[in-house]
Short mmCIF file of C-alpha atoms and ligand atoms in Angstrom, two decimals:
data_model
loop_
_atom_site.label_atom_id
_atom_site.label_comp_id
_atom_site.label_asym_id
_atom_site.label_seq_id
_atom_site.Cartn_x
_atom_site.Cartn_y
_atom_site.Cartn_z
CA MET A 131 94.63 128.84 76.11
CA ALA A 132 91.63 129.00 73.78
CA LEU A 133 92.09 125.82 71.83
CA LYS A 134 89.89 125.32 68.82
CA LEU A 135 89.19 121.69 68.19
CA LYS A 136 88.14 120.13 64.96
CA THR A 137 85.48 117.58 65.82
CA ARG A 138 83.33 115.42 63.62
CA ARG A 139 79.63 115.82 63.98
CA SER A 140 78.34 113.09 66.19
CA VAL A 141 74.83 112.15 67.23
CA SER A 142 74.22 110.38 70.50
CA ALA A 143 72.44 107.03 70.49
CA PRO A 144 68.89 106.99 71.89
CA SER A 145 69.24 106.88 75.66
CA SER A 146 66.73 104.03 76.20
CA ALA A 147 69.12 101.09 75.68
CA PRO A 148 72.74 101.38 76.77
CA ARG A 149 75.05 101.41 73.77
CA GLN A 150 77.18 98.28 73.36
CA PHE A 151 80.87 98.92 72.82
CA LYS A 152 84.33 97.44 73.00
CA ALA A 153 87.19 99.30 74.60
CA ILE A 154 90.59 100.42 73.45
CA ILE A 155 92.98 101.19 76.29
CA LEU A 156 95.21 103.84 74.77
CA ASN A 157 98.50 104.11 76.59
CA SER A 158 101.65 106.12 75.92
CA VAL A 159 105.15 104.67 75.97
CA PHE A 160 108.22 106.87 76.51
CA SER A 161 111.68 106.19 75.08
CA ASP A 162 113.37 107.30 78.31
CA TRP A 163 111.54 104.79 80.51
CA SER A 164 113.60 102.46 82.68
CA GLN A 165 112.87 98.75 82.69
CA ASP A 166 110.95 99.24 85.95
CA ASP A 167 108.77 101.93 84.35
CA THR A 168 107.93 99.55 81.52
CA ILE A 169 107.12 96.68 83.88
CA LEU A 170 104.91 98.92 86.02
CA SER A 171 103.07 100.26 82.97
CA GLU A 172 102.47 96.72 81.63
CA GLU A 173 101.17 95.64 85.00
CA CYS A 174 98.73 98.56 85.21
CA LEU A 175 97.45 97.84 81.70
CA THR A 176 96.99 94.15 82.47
CA ARG A 177 95.00 95.00 85.58
CA MET A 178 92.73 97.40 83.74
CA LYS A 179 92.16 94.93 80.93
CA ARG A 180 91.49 92.12 83.38
CA GLY A 181 89.09 94.30 85.40
CA LEU A 182 87.12 95.16 82.28
CA GLY A 183 87.08 91.49 81.22
CA ILE A 184 85.47 90.53 84.52
CA VAL A 185 82.59 92.94 83.90
CA GLY A 186 82.21 91.69 80.31
CA ILE A 187 83.92 94.48 78.34
CA GLU A 188 86.37 93.31 75.72
CA ALA A 189 89.43 95.57 75.76
CA THR A 190 92.38 95.92 73.41
CA VAL A 191 95.54 97.67 74.55
CA VAL A 192 97.04 100.11 72.05
CA GLN A 193 100.41 101.59 72.99
CA VAL A 194 101.55 104.74 71.24
CA LYS A 195 104.75 106.78 71.08
CA ARG A 196 104.39 109.86 68.88
CA ASP A 197 102.00 108.55 66.25
CA ILE A 198 98.59 108.27 67.87
CA ALA A 199 96.41 108.06 64.77
CA GLY A 200 98.28 105.29 62.91
CA PRO A 201 97.71 102.41 65.35
CA LEU A 202 94.02 103.38 65.76
CA LYS A 203 93.06 103.48 62.09
CA LYS A 204 92.00 99.85 61.95
CA PHE A 205 89.35 100.33 64.67
CA ASP A 206 85.79 101.50 63.98
CA PRO A 207 84.68 104.45 66.18
CA ARG A 208 81.09 103.13 66.00
CA GLU A 209 82.25 99.97 67.75
CA TYR A 210 85.01 101.15 70.11
CA VAL A 211 85.37 103.69 72.90
CA VAL A 212 88.91 104.80 73.72
CA PHE A 213 90.00 104.85 77.34
CA ASN A 214 92.45 107.73 77.06
CA TRP A 215 95.33 106.73 79.30
CA ALA A 216 97.98 108.52 77.26
CA GLU A 217 100.16 110.67 79.46
CA GLY A 218 101.42 112.98 76.75
CA ILE A 219 103.45 111.77 73.80
CA ASP A 220 106.99 110.48 73.57
CA GLY A 221 109.40 113.41 74.05
CA GLU A 222 106.61 115.64 75.42
CA PRO A 223 105.63 114.08 78.74
CA ASN A 224 103.18 116.81 79.82
CA ALA A 225 101.43 117.19 76.46
CA TYR A 226 98.24 115.48 77.62
CA ASP A 227 96.23 117.97 75.60
CA LYS A 228 97.69 116.79 72.29
CA VAL A 229 95.87 113.46 72.42
CA PRO A 230 92.11 114.28 72.46
CA PRO A 231 92.14 116.30 69.20
CA VAL A 232 93.63 113.30 67.36
CA LEU A 233 90.99 110.96 68.78
CA GLU A 234 88.22 113.41 67.92
CA GLU A 235 89.54 113.85 64.39
CA LEU A 236 89.35 110.07 63.96
CA GLY A 237 85.77 110.14 65.26
CA PHE A 238 86.36 108.25 68.51
CA ALA A 239 84.46 108.87 71.72
CA HIS A 240 87.12 108.87 74.41
CA THR A 241 87.13 108.98 78.17
CA GLY A 242 88.06 112.07 80.10
CA SER A 243 88.37 115.74 79.42
CA ASP A 244 89.00 117.49 76.15
CA ALA A 245 92.20 119.36 75.24
CA TRP A 246 91.01 122.64 76.70
CA ALA A 247 90.31 121.24 80.18
CA LEU A 248 93.52 119.17 80.20
CA ALA A 249 95.58 122.25 79.30
CA ALA A 250 93.67 124.52 81.70
CA SER A 251 94.16 122.22 84.69
CA ALA A 252 97.84 121.61 83.89
CA ASP A 253 98.48 125.33 84.37
CA LYS A 254 98.01 126.04 88.06
CA ALA A 255 98.04 129.83 87.66
CA PHE A 256 95.35 129.72 84.96
CA THR A 257 93.33 127.25 87.05
CA LYS A 258 93.40 129.64 89.99
CA LYS A 259 92.22 132.48 87.80
CA LEU A 260 89.21 130.38 86.75
CA LEU A 261 88.53 129.38 90.35
CA LEU A 262 88.53 132.99 91.51
CA GLU A 263 86.29 134.05 88.61
CA ASN A 264 83.86 131.40 89.81
CA ARG A 265 84.20 132.47 93.46
CA ILE A 266 85.75 129.18 94.49
CA PRO A 267 88.13 129.53 97.45
CA THR A 268 91.81 128.89 96.69
CA PRO A 269 94.89 130.04 98.65
CA VAL A 270 96.11 133.60 98.02
CA SER A 271 98.96 133.36 95.50
CA LYS A 272 101.37 135.09 93.17
CA THR A 273 103.17 133.76 90.11
CA TYR A 274 106.87 134.55 89.65
CA GLU A 275 108.92 134.42 86.48
CA ARG A 276 111.98 135.78 88.28
CA ALA A 277 113.05 135.83 91.89
CA ALA A 278 111.84 139.33 92.75
CA LEU A 279 109.49 139.33 95.70
CA ASN A 280 107.17 142.24 94.95
CA GLY A 281 106.00 142.59 98.51
CA TRP A 282 104.97 139.02 99.34
CA ARG A 283 104.24 139.02 103.08
CA ARG A 284 102.47 135.79 104.02
CA TYR A 285 104.56 133.18 105.81
CA PRO A 286 104.79 130.27 105.81
CA ALA A 287 104.34 130.10 102.05
CA LEU A 288 104.40 127.13 99.71
CA VAL A 289 106.41 127.44 96.48
CA LYS A 290 105.57 125.05 93.63
CA PRO A 291 106.24 124.74 89.91
CA ALA A 292 103.24 126.29 88.13
CA THR A 293 102.97 123.65 85.42
CA GLU A 294 104.08 120.40 87.03
CA HIS A 295 102.25 117.56 88.73
CA CYS A 296 103.01 114.39 90.79
CA SER A 297 104.25 116.68 93.61
CA PHE A 298 107.40 117.42 91.63
CA GLY A 299 109.30 120.15 93.46
CA ILE A 300 107.25 119.67 96.65
CA THR A 301 109.60 118.85 99.51
CA ARG A 302 109.99 120.33 103.00
CA ASP A 303 112.12 123.12 101.43
CA ALA A 304 109.06 124.19 99.43
CA VAL A 305 107.57 125.52 102.67
CA VAL A 306 109.36 128.82 103.27
CA ASP A 307 109.36 131.09 106.31
CA SER A 308 111.27 134.20 105.23
CA PRO A 309 111.84 136.45 102.19
CA GLN A 310 115.35 135.01 101.80
CA GLN A 311 114.09 131.41 101.69
CA LEU A 312 111.29 132.46 99.36
CA LYS A 313 113.70 134.04 96.91
CA GLU A 314 115.94 130.98 96.93
CA ARG A 315 113.06 128.61 96.41
CA ILE A 316 111.62 130.63 93.52
CA GLN A 317 115.06 130.53 91.89
CA TYR A 318 115.20 126.76 92.45
CA VAL A 319 111.83 126.27 90.71
CA LEU A 320 112.82 128.50 87.78
CA ASP A 321 116.15 126.70 87.33
CA THR A 322 115.08 123.13 87.97
CA TRP A 323 111.55 122.96 86.61
CA LYS A 324 111.93 125.55 83.85
CA CYS A 325 108.52 127.08 84.52
CA PRO A 326 107.13 129.95 86.62
CA ALA A 327 106.94 129.49 90.39
CA LEU A 328 103.55 129.68 92.06
CA VAL A 329 103.76 131.01 95.61
CA GLU A 330 100.77 130.28 97.83
CA ASP A 331 99.62 130.90 101.33
CA PHE A 332 100.53 127.64 103.14
CA ILE A 333 97.35 126.10 104.48
CA ASP A 334 98.34 123.99 107.47
CA GLY A 335 95.19 121.94 107.72
CA GLN A 336 93.61 118.62 106.84
CA GLU A 337 93.92 117.66 103.19
CA PHE A 338 91.14 116.11 101.13
CA ASN A 339 91.16 114.33 97.77
CA VAL A 340 87.72 114.68 96.29
CA SER A 341 86.96 112.42 93.34
CA VAL A 342 84.07 113.32 91.08
CA TRP A 343 82.59 111.43 88.14
CA GLY A 344 79.79 111.86 85.63
CA ASN A 345 78.66 114.83 83.60
CA GLY A 346 76.34 117.80 83.77
CA GLU A 347 73.67 117.62 86.42
CA SER A 348 74.53 113.96 87.07
CA ALA A 349 78.12 114.67 88.15
CA GLN A 350 78.62 113.02 91.52
CA VAL A 351 81.10 113.29 94.35
CA LEU A 352 82.56 109.92 95.39
CA PRO A 353 83.52 109.14 99.01
CA ILE A 354 86.06 111.73 100.15
CA SER A 355 89.62 110.77 101.21
CA MET A 356 91.34 112.61 104.02
CA MET A 357 95.09 112.70 104.52
CA ASP A 358 96.10 112.86 108.12
CA TYR A 359 99.47 114.51 108.80
CA SER A 360 99.25 114.45 112.59
CA ALA A 361 102.21 112.05 112.77
CA PHE A 362 104.45 114.90 111.56
CA PRO A 363 105.18 117.39 114.37
CA ASP A 364 106.89 119.91 112.06
CA TYR A 365 104.56 121.66 109.60
CA HIS A 366 107.28 121.64 106.92
CA ASP A 367 106.69 117.90 106.66
CA ARG A 368 102.90 118.05 106.48
CA LEU A 369 102.84 117.72 102.73
CA CYS A 370 101.73 115.20 100.17
CA THR A 371 105.17 114.70 98.61
CA PHE A 372 106.10 112.40 95.74
CA ASP A 373 107.18 109.75 98.26
CA ALA A 374 103.98 110.09 100.28
CA LYS A 375 102.03 109.43 97.09
CA TRP A 376 104.02 106.62 95.47
CA ASN A 377 106.86 105.24 97.55
CA PRO A 378 105.55 102.62 100.03
CA ASP A 379 109.07 102.18 101.44
CA SER A 380 109.32 105.83 102.47
CA GLU A 381 108.59 107.27 105.89
CA ALA A 382 106.33 109.91 104.32
CA TYR A 383 104.16 107.13 102.83
CA ARG A 384 104.05 105.10 106.05
CA LEU A 385 103.21 108.05 108.29
CA THR A 386 100.56 109.66 106.10
CA ALA A 387 97.33 107.98 107.11
CA VAL A 388 94.51 108.03 104.56
CA GLN A 389 90.92 107.80 105.66
CA CYS A 390 88.27 107.00 103.04
CA PRO A 391 85.45 107.73 103.45
CA ALA A 392 86.61 110.64 105.60
CA LEU A 393 84.72 111.04 108.86
CA LEU A 394 83.34 114.54 108.48
CA ASP A 395 80.56 116.50 110.04
CA LYS A 396 77.63 117.00 107.71
CA THR A 397 78.10 120.72 107.13
CA LEU A 398 81.79 120.48 106.22
CA LYS A 399 81.14 117.44 104.03
CA ARG A 400 78.46 119.32 102.13
CA ARG A 401 80.73 122.35 101.78
CA ILE A 402 83.58 120.22 100.39
CA GLU A 403 81.21 118.51 97.96
CA ARG A 404 79.83 121.83 96.76
CA VAL A 405 83.32 123.24 96.17
CA ALA A 406 84.37 120.06 94.31
CA LEU A 407 81.35 120.15 92.00
CA ALA A 408 81.74 123.88 91.32
CA THR A 409 85.43 123.29 90.47
CA TYR A 410 84.60 120.35 88.18
CA LYS A 411 82.13 122.57 86.36
CA ALA A 412 84.39 125.65 86.20
CA LEU A 413 87.24 123.63 84.65
CA LYS A 414 84.77 121.84 82.31
CA ILE A 415 86.03 118.45 83.45
CA ARG A 416 84.39 115.48 81.78
CA ASP A 417 83.72 111.89 82.99
CA TYR A 418 86.10 111.83 85.97
CA GLY A 419 88.43 114.07 87.90
CA ARG A 420 89.85 114.82 91.33
CA VAL A 421 90.01 118.05 93.29
CA ASP A 422 92.60 118.41 96.08
CA MET A 423 91.76 120.75 98.95
CA ARG A 424 92.85 121.80 102.38
CA VAL A 425 90.49 123.09 105.04
CA ARG A 426 91.24 126.01 107.36
CA ASN A 427 88.62 127.51 109.67
CA ASN A 428 86.04 125.29 107.98
CA VAL A 429 86.74 126.78 104.54
CA PRO A 430 87.83 124.28 101.87
CA TYR A 431 90.55 125.86 99.71
CA VAL A 432 91.24 124.26 96.32
CA LEU A 433 94.97 123.51 95.90
CA ASP A 434 94.98 121.47 92.75
CA VAL A 435 92.60 120.27 90.06
CA ASN A 436 93.30 116.99 88.28
CA ALA A 437 91.41 116.55 85.02
CA ASN A 438 93.28 113.28 84.48
CA PRO A 439 93.89 111.90 87.95
CA ASP A 440 95.80 108.72 88.69
CA ILE A 441 93.47 105.96 87.56
CA THR A 442 95.57 102.95 88.56
CA MET A 443 94.14 100.33 90.88
CA GLU A 444 96.16 101.73 93.83
CA GLY A 445 95.33 105.38 93.09
CA GLY A 446 93.08 107.68 95.06
CA PHE A 447 90.32 107.70 92.46
CA ALA A 448 89.99 103.89 92.51
CA ARG A 449 90.02 104.00 96.33
CA SER A 450 87.03 106.34 96.36
CA CYS A 451 85.23 104.14 93.82
CA ARG A 452 85.83 101.10 96.03
CA ALA A 453 84.40 102.99 99.01
CA ALA A 454 81.32 103.67 96.86
CA GLY A 455 80.98 99.94 96.12
CA PHE A 456 82.59 99.78 92.67
CA ASP A 457 85.49 97.39 92.15
CA TYR A 458 88.25 98.38 89.71
CA GLY A 459 86.70 96.87 86.59
CA GLN A 460 83.28 98.33 87.41
CA SER A 461 84.79 101.79 87.93
CA ILE A 462 86.64 101.79 84.63
CA ALA A 463 83.54 100.41 82.88
CA LYS A 464 81.43 103.21 84.37
CA ILE A 465 83.84 105.86 83.05
CA LEU A 466 83.73 104.21 79.62
CA THR A 467 79.94 104.28 79.77
CA PHE A 468 79.99 108.05 80.30
CA ALA A 469 82.18 108.37 77.20
CA ALA A 470 80.05 105.92 75.20
CA GLU A 471 77.23 108.47 75.28
CA ARG A 472 79.36 110.50 72.87
CA MET A 473 79.87 107.66 70.36
CA PRO A 474 79.02 108.47 66.74
CA ALA A 475 75.66 107.21 65.46
CA LEU A 476 75.53 103.67 64.07
N1 ADP B 266 98.85 126.16 99.47
C1 ADP B 266 99.19 125.00 100.01
N2 ADP B 266 99.16 124.85 101.36
C2 ADP B 266 99.53 123.69 101.95
N3 ADP B 266 99.95 122.61 101.27
C3 ADP B 266 99.99 122.69 99.93
C4 ADP B 266 99.62 123.88 99.23
N4 ADP B 266 99.74 123.65 97.90
C5 ADP B 266 100.19 122.38 97.79
N5 ADP B 266 100.35 121.80 99.00
C6 ADP B 266 100.83 120.43 99.29
O1 ADP B 266 101.60 119.97 98.19
C7 ADP B 266 100.96 118.84 97.57
C8 ADP B 266 101.15 118.91 96.07
O2 ADP B 266 100.66 120.14 95.57
P1 ADP B 266 99.66 120.22 94.34
O3 ADP B 266 99.31 121.64 94.14
O4 ADP B 266 98.53 119.28 94.57
O5 ADP B 266 100.58 119.75 93.15
P2 ADP B 266 100.62 118.46 92.24
O6 ADP B 266 99.93 118.85 90.97
O7 ADP B 266 102.07 118.21 92.05
O8 ADP B 266 99.89 117.34 92.95
C9 ADP B 266 99.51 118.94 98.01
O9 ADP B 266 98.89 117.68 97.95
C10 ADP B 266 99.66 119.47 99.42
O10 ADP B 266 100.04 118.46 100.34
MG1 MG B 267 97.83 117.40 93.69
#
């Protein structure tokens, strides 16, 4: 996990006047995309570019497959900041961490976390280890590389792939109530997702998406979103599944109400904010991120840390920005401004 990065020496510009920059929106393209995937990606890029245009930032879209450096060579890192929207590289969809070292080698300041934080947060078992070391509450768990139960006794339990995202593998069958179901579900994760299975205490409580942006002491929690599952009488369905996140035609999407800003009492709100900031710091997240939690008996438990959360206009991060008074273009510009502080000297 200890990734050593080669970085060029860079000196920040004096902080008195904000540094002027143009933006490159760096986006990955995958050979196995359907036509719909391509159309959706183009639409998201157009919206980001348009949003930046409205706030006066000139943006160029650069799409990459496996070669990231080649298409960027003609741009000057003293003039451009890269918005890193590359979701891995062609043929390696989860290799988010392979992109920042290339950008750093070329001398570009880029948005978002470095390779270490991207890799750390993509590995849920490693993330939980860091959380516990930092005394941040997270559900009791065990990681399985084969379907042997080793005395797991907490039911219901939630079984998820340890290195996936987008709620892959999270369906009502992921909530198990007996050793037999647990064994079967671990085997399913091993066979289907080709990674270890993470078994967690199932927290049947309200769920919160907590978006954070900024760096160091200035990192700030944006208005909190709460997912309300009260329309689902059976706890096996009280989950943020793939459909609930992205399929507006699904029942899961229609019945999961999202409240942002969440109406919370002051003490719980402060507790959630404190846990989110501690998590952001422990995972060394930079510029923007999102921490997913569930609350039981007033304790916020961290379920998932997203160092590169969905940043589309419809995503949860943009929703929290809107609730804070930033439209889409302003939000993306703000994230670029955080990164611009790392631009090489003129
Ligand atoms: N321990 C848990 N208890 C209850 N629900 C959980 C638990 N872990 C995950 N979930 C549910 O599954 C969803 C997806 O899990 P998460 O760990 O966030 O994975 P992903 O990286 O795929 O988003 C969560 O948003 C939540 O609804
Ligand atoms: Mg999540």
